[in-house]
């Protein structure tokens, strides 16, 4: 069982959250000319790192906010959590 | 190589089974091979076997970080089927079914292929319609499919919950009678033994550290047991695909996720089919030893942990008990997890890459085991001929770019879509 520290609510069990994938993927800017490759990278291609991984979670059964979580994908250790609008440093 | 038969069994019994040949050797890696296959799982071993058997390419090495058959081929739920709707998946899988049917003879190794049939349960009228459509597609592709109504399902699996007042009543199901199970370890060992006999070097405890790529061409691989030159390299590393792709500066439409399975304590024979729950993701069969073999959803977040988390197991088994209430009385014997190469459309990739001489076999999601022979056969063809076979033409890497997705269920890495 993961325990995730929601930046709004505090430490809660994994059961309250749903997963949203890689948090470092950026949507190409609207209205700007982009290549098919840029769009592929946004929609499909993922690094899926082994080790520290920034990812999105939603506190679905809590405050319903999206948050960013830095977790080790091999050990499940959670290092940091941020609000959705906070930049990954 | 000593042929396995009742005579060799008797002969070796007379010498207390102390004189059996080694099933495969433990060679020191050579400096150079024609083809190096990375990954000594089912797909890698099958690829090497078909390279030797179908294409006479025997200067081949399989390099494996751990021991052969220790990854997903040794930790799956052994289901074999070809009940797909889309042509690319159906024809590929049905080709594999033919290989399964004669595998024990081909490999001189009893893989205990048991075509006991699979039933996908339906829990609504709409689902029955979908299954009718899929069944028709299957039959058009020459695959056996039978649409069962509620009473017909009840006759086959009376232990399922047919009471009136349940959340997901059983409306019927789609059965593929020729689907089944096989003994997973035997598949890996059978392929390994034959490949080794034809001259393939199976090199275990040999980790890939990096690749030698120059001018867009692969020249070899750097390993923990030294550099190995190769004209062609095939990647069959399932859940480790992303790790090796990073060493090649490639980003793939794949995420690595954890899938759990479990078995109950052994009980008397009760279930002679593979059954899947249609209102969630749960599948069950009974092993020859009597254990109920069960599996379901991914844990739901990127993972390389090779061990599962309890919330998913609880969720999956809740579905199991809803489908077959007697399961609640059983004790859990073992649970385990394996890391899956989840592609974004739920279908695999068997293709060439932008690097000359580098070939990719990945994206097997929930269905890698049943694909073992067909995957090995088509991947061997792709490597030997340097072009894809028509059977794996749909499994191209660039389909995500061109929009030709093979979205059989549209699941991919997103468990919440189901």
Tab-separated table of C-alpha atoms in Angstrom:
chain	number	residue	atom	x	y	z
A	1	UNK	CA	0.000	0.000	0.000
A	2	UNK	CA	1.395	3.383	-0.998
A	3	UNK	CA	0.885	6.332	1.298
A	4	UNK	CA	0.821	9.565	-0.651
A	5	UNK	CA	1.119	12.968	0.953
A	6	UNK	CA	-1.491	15.127	-0.741
A	7	UNK	CA	-0.210	18.747	-0.576
A	8	UNK	CA	-3.766	19.800	0.288
A	9	UNK	CA	-4.932	17.040	2.679
A	10	UNK	CA	-1.865	15.322	4.128
A	11	UNK	CA	-0.910	11.659	4.105
A	12	UNK	CA	-3.614	9.377	2.694
A	13	UNK	CA	-3.730	5.812	1.467
A	14	UNK	CA	-3.271	4.928	-2.179
A	15	UNK	CA	-6.915	3.794	-2.352
A	16	UNK	CA	-8.013	7.435	-2.443
A	17	UNK	CA	-5.919	8.269	-5.505
A	18	UNK	CA	-5.984	7.512	-9.180
A	19	UNK	CA	-2.960	7.573	-11.434
A	20	UNK	CA	-2.371	10.025	-14.276
A	21	UNK	CA	1.003	9.083	-15.744
A	22	UNK	CA	4.250	10.914	-16.484
A	23	UNK	CA	4.087	14.488	-15.149
A	24	UNK	CA	6.934	15.799	-17.293
A	25	UNK	CA	5.095	15.442	-20.592
A	26	UNK	CA	4.128	18.852	-21.941
A	27	UNK	CA	1.288	19.433	-24.366
A	28	UNK	CA	2.515	21.241	-27.519
A	29	UNK	CA	1.545	24.899	-27.497
A	30	UNK	CA	-1.872	25.658	-28.947
A	31	UNK	CA	-1.958	27.411	-32.320
A	32	UNK	CA	1.715	26.736	-32.989
A	33	UNK	CA	2.924	24.694	-35.948
A	34	UNK	CA	4.167	21.332	-34.637
A	35	UNK	CA	5.548	18.222	-36.264
A	36	UNK	CA	3.962	14.776	-36.150
A	37	UNK	CA	6.920	13.725	-34.027
A	38	UNK	CA	6.149	16.375	-31.392
A	39	UNK	CA	2.570	15.168	-31.256
A	40	UNK	CA	3.703	11.512	-30.985
A	41	UNK	CA	5.988	12.396	-28.136
A	42	UNK	CA	3.123	14.066	-26.314
A	43	UNK	CA	0.491	11.396	-26.929
A	44	UNK	CA	2.375	8.095	-27.044
A	45	UNK	CA	6.087	8.089	-26.344
A	46	UNK	CA	7.213	7.703	-22.738
A	47	UNK	CA	10.569	7.277	-21.052
A	48	UNK	CA	9.058	5.150	-18.255
A	49	UNK	CA	12.114	5.578	-16.058
A	50	UNK	CA	13.342	3.006	-13.601
A	51	UNK	CA	14.053	5.001	-10.463
A	52	UNK	CA	12.886	8.530	-9.653
A	53	UNK	CA	9.792	9.344	-11.686
A	54	UNK	CA	7.616	12.468	-11.590
A	55	UNK	CA	4.016	11.493	-12.108
A	56	UNK	CA	0.493	12.854	-11.844
A	57	UNK	CA	-2.025	11.513	-9.368
A	58	UNK	CA	-5.533	12.700	-8.643
A	59	UNK	CA	-6.844	12.691	-5.098
A	60	UNK	CA	-10.091	11.287	-6.461
A	61	UNK	CA	-11.738	10.236	-3.204
A	62	UNK	CA	-10.440	13.279	-1.347
A	63	UNK	CA	-10.033	16.872	-2.479
A	64	UNK	CA	-10.191	15.799	-6.165
A	65	UNK	CA	-7.107	17.883	-6.954
A	66	UNK	CA	-4.436	16.717	-9.379
A	67	UNK	CA	-0.999	16.593	-7.786
A	68	UNK	CA	2.574	15.793	-8.799
A	69	UNK	CA	4.401	12.976	-7.034
A	70	UNK	CA	8.055	11.998	-7.270
A	71	UNK	CA	8.230	8.235	-6.687
A	72	UNK	CA	10.850	5.552	-7.214
A	73	UNK	CA	9.359	3.097	-9.710
A	74	UNK	CA	11.486	0.234	-8.390
A	75	UNK	CA	11.135	0.718	-4.628
A	76	UNK	CA	7.907	2.798	-4.475
A	77	UNK	CA	9.609	5.278	-2.137
A	78	UNK	CA	7.931	8.670	-2.416
A	79	UNK	CA	10.323	11.626	-2.218
A	80	UNK	CA	8.225	14.709	-2.867
A	81	UNK	CA	4.718	15.838	-3.693
A	82	UNK	CA	3.723	19.128	-5.278
A	83	UNK	CA	0.524	20.944	-6.160
A	84	UNK	CA	-0.360	20.655	-9.841
A	85	UNK	CA	0.633	24.242	-10.560
A	86	UNK	CA	4.009	24.012	-8.829
A	87	UNK	CA	6.952	23.540	-11.181
A	88	UNK	CA	9.191	20.491	-10.847
A	89	UNK	CA	12.581	21.840	-9.800
B	1	UNK	CA	21.075	-34.705	-28.073
B	2	UNK	CA	19.371	-37.438	-26.144
B	3	UNK	CA	15.773	-37.778	-27.345
B	4	UNK	CA	13.213	-37.739	-24.573
B	5	UNK	CA	10.949	-40.765	-24.840
B	6	UNK	CA	9.537	-43.556	-22.738
B	7	UNK	CA	12.602	-45.627	-23.709
B	8	UNK	CA	15.099	-43.000	-22.580
B	9	UNK	CA	13.094	-42.703	-19.365
B	10	UNK	CA	13.320	-46.435	-18.709
B	11	UNK	CA	16.985	-46.537	-19.675
B	12	UNK	CA	17.862	-43.687	-17.332
B	13	UNK	CA	15.732	-45.128	-14.566
B	14	UNK	CA	18.032	-48.151	-14.580
B	15	UNK	CA	20.985	-45.877	-13.752
B	16	UNK	CA	19.067	-43.929	-11.102
B	17	UNK	CA	18.612	-40.923	-13.431
B	18	UNK	CA	22.241	-39.955	-12.915
B	19	UNK	CA	23.244	-39.991	-16.583
B	20	UNK	CA	20.839	-37.559	-18.248
B	21	UNK	CA	22.504	-35.105	-20.610
B	22	UNK	CA	22.464	-31.455	-19.665
B	23	UNK	CA	19.440	-29.830	-21.322
B	24	UNK	CA	21.599	-26.899	-22.448
B	25	UNK	CA	25.218	-25.859	-22.056
B	26	UNK	CA	26.752	-22.929	-20.229
B	27	UNK	CA	29.087	-21.435	-22.867
B	28	UNK	CA	31.507	-18.533	-22.531
B	29	UNK	CA	30.446	-15.724	-24.862
B	30	UNK	CA	32.329	-15.582	-28.162
B	31	UNK	CA	33.656	-12.273	-29.490
B	32	UNK	CA	31.258	-12.170	-32.392
B	33	UNK	CA	27.915	-13.596	-33.541
B	34	UNK	CA	25.720	-13.189	-36.596
B	35	UNK	CA	22.722	-12.463	-34.355
B	36	UNK	CA	22.485	-11.620	-30.677
B	37	UNK	CA	19.106	-11.922	-28.996
B	38	UNK	CA	18.819	-9.943	-25.786
B	39	UNK	CA	16.459	-11.565	-23.306
B	40	UNK	CA	16.291	-15.266	-22.458
B	41	UNK	CA	12.564	-15.426	-21.898
B	42	UNK	CA	10.015	-17.310	-23.945
B	43	UNK	CA	10.110	-14.895	-26.879
B	44	UNK	CA	13.901	-14.659	-27.000
B	45	UNK	CA	14.375	-18.427	-26.796
B	46	UNK	CA	11.681	-19.019	-29.413
B	47	UNK	CA	13.271	-16.430	-31.702
B	48	UNK	CA	16.659	-18.151	-31.474
B	49	UNK	CA	15.024	-21.534	-32.088
B	50	UNK	CA	13.238	-20.353	-35.245
B	51	UNK	CA	16.329	-18.495	-36.486
B	52	UNK	CA	18.156	-21.808	-36.405
B	53	UNK	CA	15.303	-24.034	-37.547
B	54	UNK	CA	13.630	-21.915	-40.230
B	55	UNK	CA	16.526	-19.758	-41.433
B	56	UNK	CA	19.632	-21.871	-40.762
B	57	UNK	CA	21.191	-19.067	-38.761
B	58	UNK	CA	22.933	-20.837	-35.909
B	59	UNK	CA	25.760	-18.452	-35.023
B	60	UNK	CA	23.412	-16.913	-32.482
B	61	UNK	CA	23.704	-15.939	-28.831
B	62	UNK	CA	20.943	-15.320	-26.342
B	63	UNK	CA	22.124	-13.087	-23.548
B	64	UNK	CA	20.136	-13.007	-20.361
B	65	UNK	CA	20.723	-10.878	-17.271
B	66	UNK	CA	19.379	-13.488	-14.860
B	67	UNK	CA	18.494	-17.063	-15.727
B	68	UNK	CA	16.428	-18.211	-18.693
B	69	UNK	CA	12.716	-18.419	-18.104
B	70	UNK	CA	12.957	-16.416	-14.881
B	71	UNK	CA	10.904	-13.451	-16.058
B	72	UNK	CA	7.367	-13.299	-17.349
B	73	UNK	CA	7.432	-16.722	-19.010
B	74	UNK	CA	7.887	-18.130	-15.533
B	75	UNK	CA	5.258	-15.976	-13.863
B	76	UNK	CA	2.182	-15.782	-16.060
B	77	UNK	CA	-1.241	-17.430	-15.924
B	78	UNK	CA	-0.452	-19.711	-18.923
B	79	UNK	CA	-3.523	-18.826	-21.000
B	80	UNK	CA	-3.366	-19.525	-24.734
B	81	UNK	CA	-6.054	-18.135	-27.051
B	82	UNK	CA	-6.708	-16.383	-30.347
B	83	UNK	CA	-10.119	-14.830	-29.631
B	84	UNK	CA	-9.344	-11.495	-31.275
B	85	UNK	CA	-11.549	-9.396	-33.493
B	86	UNK	CA	-9.033	-7.431	-35.541
B	87	UNK	CA	-7.469	-9.293	-38.470
B	88	UNK	CA	-3.878	-8.522	-37.526
B	89	UNK	CA	-4.284	-9.914	-34.015
B	90	UNK	CA	-6.519	-12.809	-35.049
B	91	UNK	CA	-4.332	-14.128	-37.865
B	92	UNK	CA	-1.145	-13.737	-35.846
B	93	UNK	CA	-2.610	-15.527	-32.817
B	94	UNK	CA	-4.236	-18.282	-34.840
B	95	UNK	CA	-0.907	-18.935	-36.565
B	96	UNK	CA	0.450	-19.282	-33.036
B	97	UNK	CA	-2.318	-21.751	-32.110
B	98	UNK	CA	-1.094	-24.066	-34.858
B	99	UNK	CA	2.427	-23.879	-33.448
B	100	UNK	CA	1.075	-24.594	-29.951
B	101	UNK	CA	-0.784	-27.698	-31.134
B	102	UNK	CA	2.401	-29.371	-32.341
B	103	UNK	CA	4.865	-27.783	-29.946
B	104	UNK	CA	5.400	-30.831	-27.733
B	105	UNK	CA	6.294	-32.929	-30.797
B	106	UNK	CA	8.378	-30.191	-32.437
B	107	UNK	CA	10.405	-29.579	-29.291
B	108	UNK	CA	10.443	-33.184	-28.028
B	109	UNK	CA	9.382	-31.669	-24.729
B	110	UNK	CA	5.987	-32.061	-23.095
B	111	UNK	CA	4.612	-28.538	-22.756
B	112	UNK	CA	1.302	-29.960	-21.494
B	113	UNK	CA	-0.752	-27.961	-23.962
B	114	UNK	CA	-4.312	-28.351	-22.770
B	115	UNK	CA	-6.900	-26.951	-25.217
B	116	UNK	CA	-9.641	-26.820	-22.639
B	117	UNK	CA	-11.453	-23.767	-24.011
B	118	UNK	CA	-11.924	-20.222	-22.785
B	119	UNK	CA	-15.213	-18.517	-21.935
B	120	UNK	CA	-15.535	-14.731	-21.786
B	121	UNK	CA	-18.647	-14.033	-19.706
B	122	UNK	CA	-21.154	-11.378	-20.780
B	123	UNK	CA	-23.198	-9.451	-18.244
B	124	UNK	CA	-25.548	-7.383	-20.404
B	125	UNK	CA	-27.405	-7.498	-23.726
B	126	UNK	CA	-24.967	-4.977	-25.161
B	127	UNK	CA	-22.056	-7.170	-24.219
B	128	UNK	CA	-23.714	-10.182	-25.861
B	129	UNK	CA	-23.980	-8.135	-29.065
B	130	UNK	CA	-20.305	-7.208	-28.875
B	131	UNK	CA	-19.358	-10.825	-28.325
B	132	UNK	CA	-21.537	-11.940	-31.251
B	133	UNK	CA	-19.680	-9.458	-33.428
B	134	UNK	CA	-16.278	-10.598	-32.187
B	135	UNK	CA	-17.269	-14.247	-32.571
B	136	UNK	CA	-18.341	-13.629	-36.168
B	137	UNK	CA	-15.064	-11.871	-36.913
B	138	UNK	CA	-13.173	-14.789	-35.425
B	139	UNK	CA	-15.076	-17.339	-37.511
B	140	UNK	CA	-14.427	-15.307	-40.672
B	141	UNK	CA	-10.737	-15.676	-39.857
B	142	UNK	CA	-11.061	-19.427	-39.362
B	143	UNK	CA	-11.018	-19.354	-35.559
B	144	UNK	CA	-13.568	-21.393	-33.617
B	145	UNK	CA	-16.048	-19.311	-31.645
B	146	UNK	CA	-19.313	-20.289	-29.970
B	147	UNK	CA	-21.802	-17.831	-28.522
B	148	UNK	CA	-23.360	-19.331	-25.397
B	149	UNK	CA	-26.583	-18.263	-23.717
B	150	UNK	CA	-27.054	-18.195	-19.955
B	151	UNK	CA	-28.256	-21.815	-19.713
B	152	UNK	CA	-25.430	-23.102	-21.868
B	153	UNK	CA	-22.891	-21.308	-19.703
B	154	UNK	CA	-24.558	-22.699	-16.586
B	155	UNK	CA	-24.144	-26.240	-17.889
B	156	UNK	CA	-20.411	-25.747	-18.379
B	157	UNK	CA	-19.574	-23.758	-15.250
B	158	UNK	CA	-22.367	-24.382	-12.722
B	159	UNK	CA	-20.162	-23.068	-9.918
B	160	UNK	CA	-20.449	-19.491	-11.227
B	161	UNK	CA	-23.010	-17.217	-9.599
B	162	UNK	CA	-26.319	-17.747	-11.427
B	163	UNK	CA	-28.521	-16.431	-8.625
B	164	UNK	CA	-31.176	-13.898	-9.575
B	165	UNK	CA	-30.252	-10.866	-7.570
B	166	UNK	CA	-26.633	-10.130	-8.420
B	167	UNK	CA	-24.955	-6.927	-9.570
B	168	UNK	CA	-23.516	-8.506	-12.732
B	169	UNK	CA	-25.817	-11.351	-13.835
B	170	UNK	CA	-24.434	-13.781	-16.397
B	171	UNK	CA	-26.232	-13.244	-19.715
B	172	UNK	CA	-24.060	-15.674	-21.652
B	173	UNK	CA	-20.574	-15.845	-23.008
B	174	UNK	CA	-18.248	-16.234	-25.937
B	175	UNK	CA	-16.293	-19.470	-26.000
B	176	UNK	CA	-13.220	-20.382	-28.007
B	177	UNK	CA	-13.135	-24.171	-27.527
B	178	UNK	CA	-9.602	-24.556	-28.918
B	179	UNK	CA	-8.039	-22.096	-26.460
B	180	UNK	CA	-6.361	-23.425	-23.343
B	181	UNK	CA	-3.286	-23.482	-21.174
B	182	UNK	CA	0.227	-24.917	-21.232
B	183	UNK	CA	3.025	-25.469	-18.775
B	184	UNK	CA	4.926	-22.193	-19.017
B	185	UNK	CA	8.347	-23.329	-17.764
B	186	UNK	CA	8.368	-26.257	-20.160
B	187	UNK	CA	7.903	-23.848	-23.076
B	188	UNK	CA	11.036	-21.910	-22.132
B	189	UNK	CA	13.061	-25.044	-21.409
B	190	UNK	CA	11.865	-26.839	-24.539
B	191	UNK	CA	12.880	-23.961	-26.798
B	192	UNK	CA	16.184	-23.539	-24.932
B	193	UNK	CA	17.088	-27.211	-25.247
B	194	UNK	CA	16.415	-27.356	-28.999
B	195	UNK	CA	18.084	-23.993	-29.709
B	196	UNK	CA	21.161	-25.090	-27.771
B	197	UNK	CA	21.259	-28.346	-29.717
B	198	UNK	CA	21.259	-26.450	-33.012
B	199	UNK	CA	24.263	-24.392	-31.923
B	200	UNK	CA	22.761	-21.347	-30.211
B	201	UNK	CA	24.800	-20.083	-27.247
B	202	UNK	CA	22.608	-19.463	-24.204
B	203	UNK	CA	24.547	-17.036	-22.037
B	204	UNK	CA	23.057	-16.440	-18.620
B	205	UNK	CA	24.052	-13.977	-15.896
B	206	UNK	CA	25.101	-11.550	-18.604
B	207	UNK	CA	23.732	-8.034	-18.311
B	208	UNK	CA	23.610	-5.551	-21.180
B	209	UNK	CA	25.449	-2.385	-20.214
B	210	UNK	CA	25.338	-0.545	-23.518
B	211	UNK	CA	25.284	-0.725	-27.280
B	212	UNK	CA	27.845	-0.039	-29.963
B	213	UNK	CA	26.057	2.059	-32.574
B	214	UNK	CA	27.840	4.060	-35.244
B	215	UNK	CA	26.526	5.845	-38.334
B	216	UNK	CA	23.023	4.569	-37.690
B	217	UNK	CA	24.149	0.961	-37.641
B	218	UNK	CA	24.416	-1.515	-34.779
B	219	UNK	CA	27.832	-3.143	-34.349
B	220	UNK	CA	27.521	-4.937	-31.069
B	221	UNK	CA	26.582	-4.911	-27.447
B	222	UNK	CA	28.563	-4.208	-24.286
B	223	UNK	CA	27.829	-6.668	-21.515
B	224	UNK	CA	28.946	-7.494	-18.008
B	225	UNK	CA	30.839	-10.412	-19.571
B	226	UNK	CA	32.622	-8.361	-22.213
B	227	UNK	CA	31.882	-6.794	-25.573
B	228	UNK	CA	30.113	-8.914	-28.150
B	229	UNK	CA	30.062	-7.941	-31.815
B	230	UNK	CA	26.972	-8.694	-33.854
B	231	UNK	CA	25.592	-7.739	-37.234
B	232	UNK	CA	22.060	-7.993	-35.967
B	233	UNK	CA	20.587	-7.594	-32.514
B	234	UNK	CA	17.043	-8.428	-31.440
B	235	UNK	CA	15.483	-7.040	-28.286
B	236	UNK	CA	13.071	-9.390	-26.459
B	237	UNK	CA	13.155	-7.924	-22.985
B	238	UNK	CA	9.491	-7.257	-22.177
B	239	UNK	CA	9.362	-5.135	-19.005
B	240	UNK	CA	12.969	-3.996	-19.419
B	241	UNK	CA	12.389	-2.569	-22.905
B	242	UNK	CA	12.298	1.024	-21.672
B	243	UNK	CA	15.595	0.590	-19.810
B	244	UNK	CA	17.409	-0.678	-22.906
B	245	UNK	CA	15.658	1.859	-25.149
B	246	UNK	CA	17.120	4.623	-22.985
B	247	UNK	CA	20.621	3.235	-23.658
B	248	UNK	CA	19.791	3.507	-27.376
B	249	UNK	CA	18.393	7.051	-27.061
B	250	UNK	CA	15.002	5.789	-28.140
B	251	UNK	CA	11.692	6.753	-26.576
B	252	UNK	CA	9.005	4.169	-27.211
B	253	UNK	CA	5.201	4.119	-27.005
B	254	UNK	CA	5.557	1.828	-24.019
B	255	UNK	CA	5.237	2.109	-20.259
B	256	UNK	CA	6.379	-0.490	-17.771
B	257	UNK	CA	3.683	-1.638	-15.375
B	258	UNK	CA	3.226	-4.367	-12.831
B	259	UNK	CA	0.762	-7.212	-13.295
B	260	UNK	CA	-0.045	-9.595	-10.477
B	261	UNK	CA	-1.247	-13.151	-10.449
B	262	UNK	CA	-2.018	-15.568	-7.657
B	263	UNK	CA	-2.940	-19.154	-6.940
B	264	UNK	CA	-5.158	-20.625	-4.260
B	265	UNK	CA	-4.470	-23.761	-2.284
B	266	UNK	CA	-4.959	-26.871	-4.438
B	267	UNK	CA	-8.474	-28.291	-4.494
B	268	UNK	CA	-10.189	-31.188	-6.273
B	269	UNK	CA	-10.957	-30.638	-9.995
B	270	UNK	CA	-13.797	-28.148	-10.272
B	271	UNK	CA	-13.106	-25.941	-13.293
B	272	UNK	CA	-12.116	-27.389	-16.673
B	273	UNK	CA	-12.226	-24.131	-18.654
B	274	UNK	CA	-10.481	-20.780	-18.595
B	275	UNK	CA	-13.111	-18.214	-17.578
B	276	UNK	CA	-12.965	-14.433	-17.693
B	277	UNK	CA	-15.261	-12.003	-15.897
B	278	UNK	CA	-16.877	-9.597	-18.349
B	279	UNK	CA	-17.701	-6.735	-16.006
B	280	UNK	CA	-14.139	-6.103	-14.913
B	281	UNK	CA	-10.779	-7.692	-15.439
B	282	UNK	CA	-10.439	-11.127	-13.859
B	283	UNK	CA	-9.496	-14.490	-15.289
B	284	UNK	CA	-9.288	-17.926	-13.750
B	285	UNK	CA	-8.328	-21.478	-14.586
B	286	UNK	CA	-7.409	-24.535	-12.559
B	287	UNK	CA	-3.913	-25.955	-12.778
B	288	UNK	CA	-3.128	-29.656	-13.036
B	289	UNK	CA	-2.098	-29.517	-9.404
B	290	UNK	CA	-5.542	-28.201	-8.462
B	291	UNK	CA	-4.646	-24.611	-7.664
B	292	UNK	CA	-7.022	-21.940	-8.929
B	293	UNK	CA	-4.807	-19.663	-11.063
B	294	UNK	CA	-6.090	-16.086	-11.086
B	295	UNK	CA	-5.133	-12.689	-12.420
B	296	UNK	CA	-6.577	-9.354	-13.441
B	297	UNK	CA	-5.678	-5.690	-13.581
B	298	UNK	CA	-2.354	-3.930	-13.547
B	299	UNK	CA	-1.349	-2.282	-10.303
B	300	UNK	CA	-2.060	0.916	-12.209
B	301	UNK	CA	1.116	2.977	-11.971
B	302	UNK	CA	4.559	2.662	-13.582
B	303	UNK	CA	6.499	-0.008	-11.756
B	304	UNK	CA	9.642	-2.078	-12.037
B	305	UNK	CA	9.099	-3.628	-8.618
B	306	UNK	CA	8.308	-7.239	-9.686
B	307	UNK	CA	6.100	-7.496	-6.636
B	308	UNK	CA	2.522	-6.468	-6.198
B	309	UNK	CA	0.500	-4.209	-4.014
B	310	UNK	CA	-2.509	-5.381	-2.021
B	311	UNK	CA	-5.235	-2.917	-3.115
B	312	UNK	CA	-5.142	-4.272	-6.670
B	313	UNK	CA	-5.159	-7.866	-5.496
B	314	UNK	CA	-8.173	-7.141	-3.316
B	315	UNK	CA	-9.948	-5.436	-6.212
B	316	UNK	CA	-9.244	-8.328	-8.585
B	317	UNK	CA	-10.326	-11.014	-6.125
B	318	UNK	CA	-13.519	-9.111	-5.327
B	319	UNK	CA	-14.412	-9.549	-8.987
B	320	UNK	CA	-13.486	-13.217	-8.772
B	321	UNK	CA	-15.753	-13.799	-5.805
B	322	UNK	CA	-18.586	-11.925	-7.526
B	323	UNK	CA	-18.213	-14.350	-10.441
B	324	UNK	CA	-17.576	-17.556	-8.477
B	325	UNK	CA	-18.552	-17.150	-4.822
B	326	UNK	CA	-16.904	-20.435	-3.733
B	327	UNK	CA	-13.515	-18.766	-4.199
B	328	UNK	CA	-14.046	-16.879	-0.934
B	329	UNK	CA	-13.628	-20.163	0.964
B	330	UNK	CA	-10.173	-20.842	-0.487
B	331	UNK	CA	-6.896	-19.869	1.090
B	332	UNK	CA	-4.329	-17.985	-0.946
B	333	UNK	CA	-1.232	-20.023	-1.604
B	334	UNK	CA	1.008	-17.606	-3.513
B	335	UNK	CA	0.890	-14.200	-5.164
B	336	UNK	CA	3.514	-12.723	-7.430
B	337	UNK	CA	4.081	-9.961	-9.940
B	338	UNK	CA	5.853	-9.389	-13.218
B	339	UNK	CA	6.689	-6.221	-15.121
B	340	UNK	CA	4.827	-5.742	-18.381
B	341	UNK	CA	5.750	-3.748	-21.444
B	342	UNK	CA	2.406	-1.987	-21.881
B	343	UNK	CA	2.016	-0.474	-25.331
B	344	UNK	CA	-0.248	2.504	-25.839
B	345	UNK	CA	-2.849	0.681	-27.939
B	346	UNK	CA	-2.635	-2.661	-26.168
B	347	UNK	CA	-1.027	-4.452	-29.130
B	348	UNK	CA	2.596	-5.533	-29.504
B	349	UNK	CA	5.444	-4.260	-31.655
B	350	UNK	CA	7.587	-6.607	-33.781
B	351	UNK	CA	9.533	-4.466	-36.188
B	352	UNK	CA	12.790	-3.060	-37.484
B	353	UNK	CA	14.005	0.200	-35.992
B	354	UNK	CA	15.661	3.330	-37.354
B	355	UNK	CA	19.002	1.755	-36.359
B	356	UNK	CA	20.175	-0.674	-39.031
B	357	UNK	CA	20.499	-4.186	-37.635
B	358	UNK	CA	18.455	-3.477	-34.506
B	359	UNK	CA	15.093	-5.224	-34.193
B	360	UNK	CA	12.404	-4.693	-31.619
B	361	UNK	CA	9.976	-7.155	-30.037
B	362	UNK	CA	7.943	-5.620	-27.223
B	363	UNK	CA	4.597	-4.251	-26.084
B	364	UNK	CA	3.050	-7.578	-25.121
B	365	UNK	CA	0.828	-6.174	-22.375
B	366	UNK	CA	-1.292	-8.914	-20.787
B	367	UNK	CA	-0.827	-11.436	-23.596
B	368	UNK	CA	2.846	-12.284	-24.006
B	369	UNK	CA	2.787	-15.950	-23.060
B	370	UNK	CA	0.287	-17.169	-25.636
B	371	UNK	CA	2.190	-15.263	-28.330
B	372	UNK	CA	5.500	-16.985	-27.569
B	373	UNK	CA	5.705	-19.272	-30.638
B	374	UNK	CA	4.203	-16.822	-33.155
B	375	UNK	CA	6.311	-13.981	-31.781
B	376	UNK	CA	9.492	-16.038	-32.032
B	377	UNK	CA	8.602	-17.238	-35.521
B	378	UNK	CA	7.794	-13.798	-36.946
B	379	UNK	CA	10.641	-12.058	-35.116
B	380	UNK	CA	13.097	-14.631	-36.461
B	381	UNK	CA	11.737	-13.959	-39.947
B	382	UNK	CA	12.028	-10.199	-39.470
B	383	UNK	CA	15.642	-10.519	-38.319
B	384	UNK	CA	16.741	-13.112	-40.874
B	385	UNK	CA	15.117	-11.450	-43.896
B	386	UNK	CA	15.507	-7.876	-42.655
B	387	UNK	CA	11.827	-7.288	-43.416
B	388	UNK	CA	8.608	-7.932	-41.549
B	389	UNK	CA	6.440	-10.924	-42.363
B	390	UNK	CA	2.816	-10.236	-43.331
B	391	UNK	CA	1.772	-11.780	-40.003
B	392	UNK	CA	3.524	-9.044	-38.026
B	393	UNK	CA	3.109	-6.217	-40.538
B	394	UNK	CA	0.371	-4.734	-38.346
B	395	UNK	CA	2.693	-4.709	-35.338
B	396	UNK	CA	4.784	-1.867	-36.706
B	397	UNK	CA	6.485	0.705	-34.533
B	398	UNK	CA	5.389	3.636	-36.666
B	399	UNK	CA	1.658	2.838	-36.450
B	400	UNK	CA	1.460	5.325	-33.601
B	401	UNK	CA	2.739	7.946	-36.012
B	402	UNK	CA	0.561	6.999	-38.968
B	403	UNK	CA	-2.587	6.406	-36.939
B	404	UNK	CA	-2.961	2.713	-37.767
B	405	UNK	CA	-3.498	1.741	-34.153
B	406	UNK	CA	-4.485	-1.812	-33.303
B	407	UNK	CA	-6.861	-0.978	-30.497
B	408	UNK	CA	-8.406	-4.363	-29.859
B	409	UNK	CA	-9.755	-3.180	-26.519
B	410	UNK	CA	-8.300	0.298	-26.504
B	411	UNK	CA	-6.741	-0.370	-23.128
B	412	UNK	CA	-2.988	0.030	-23.305
B	413	UNK	CA	-1.449	1.528	-20.229
B	414	UNK	CA	-4.669	3.097	-18.972
B	415	UNK	CA	-6.324	0.617	-16.669
B	416	UNK	CA	-9.061	3.072	-15.763
B	417	UNK	CA	-10.483	2.996	-19.296
B	418	UNK	CA	-11.848	-0.493	-18.714
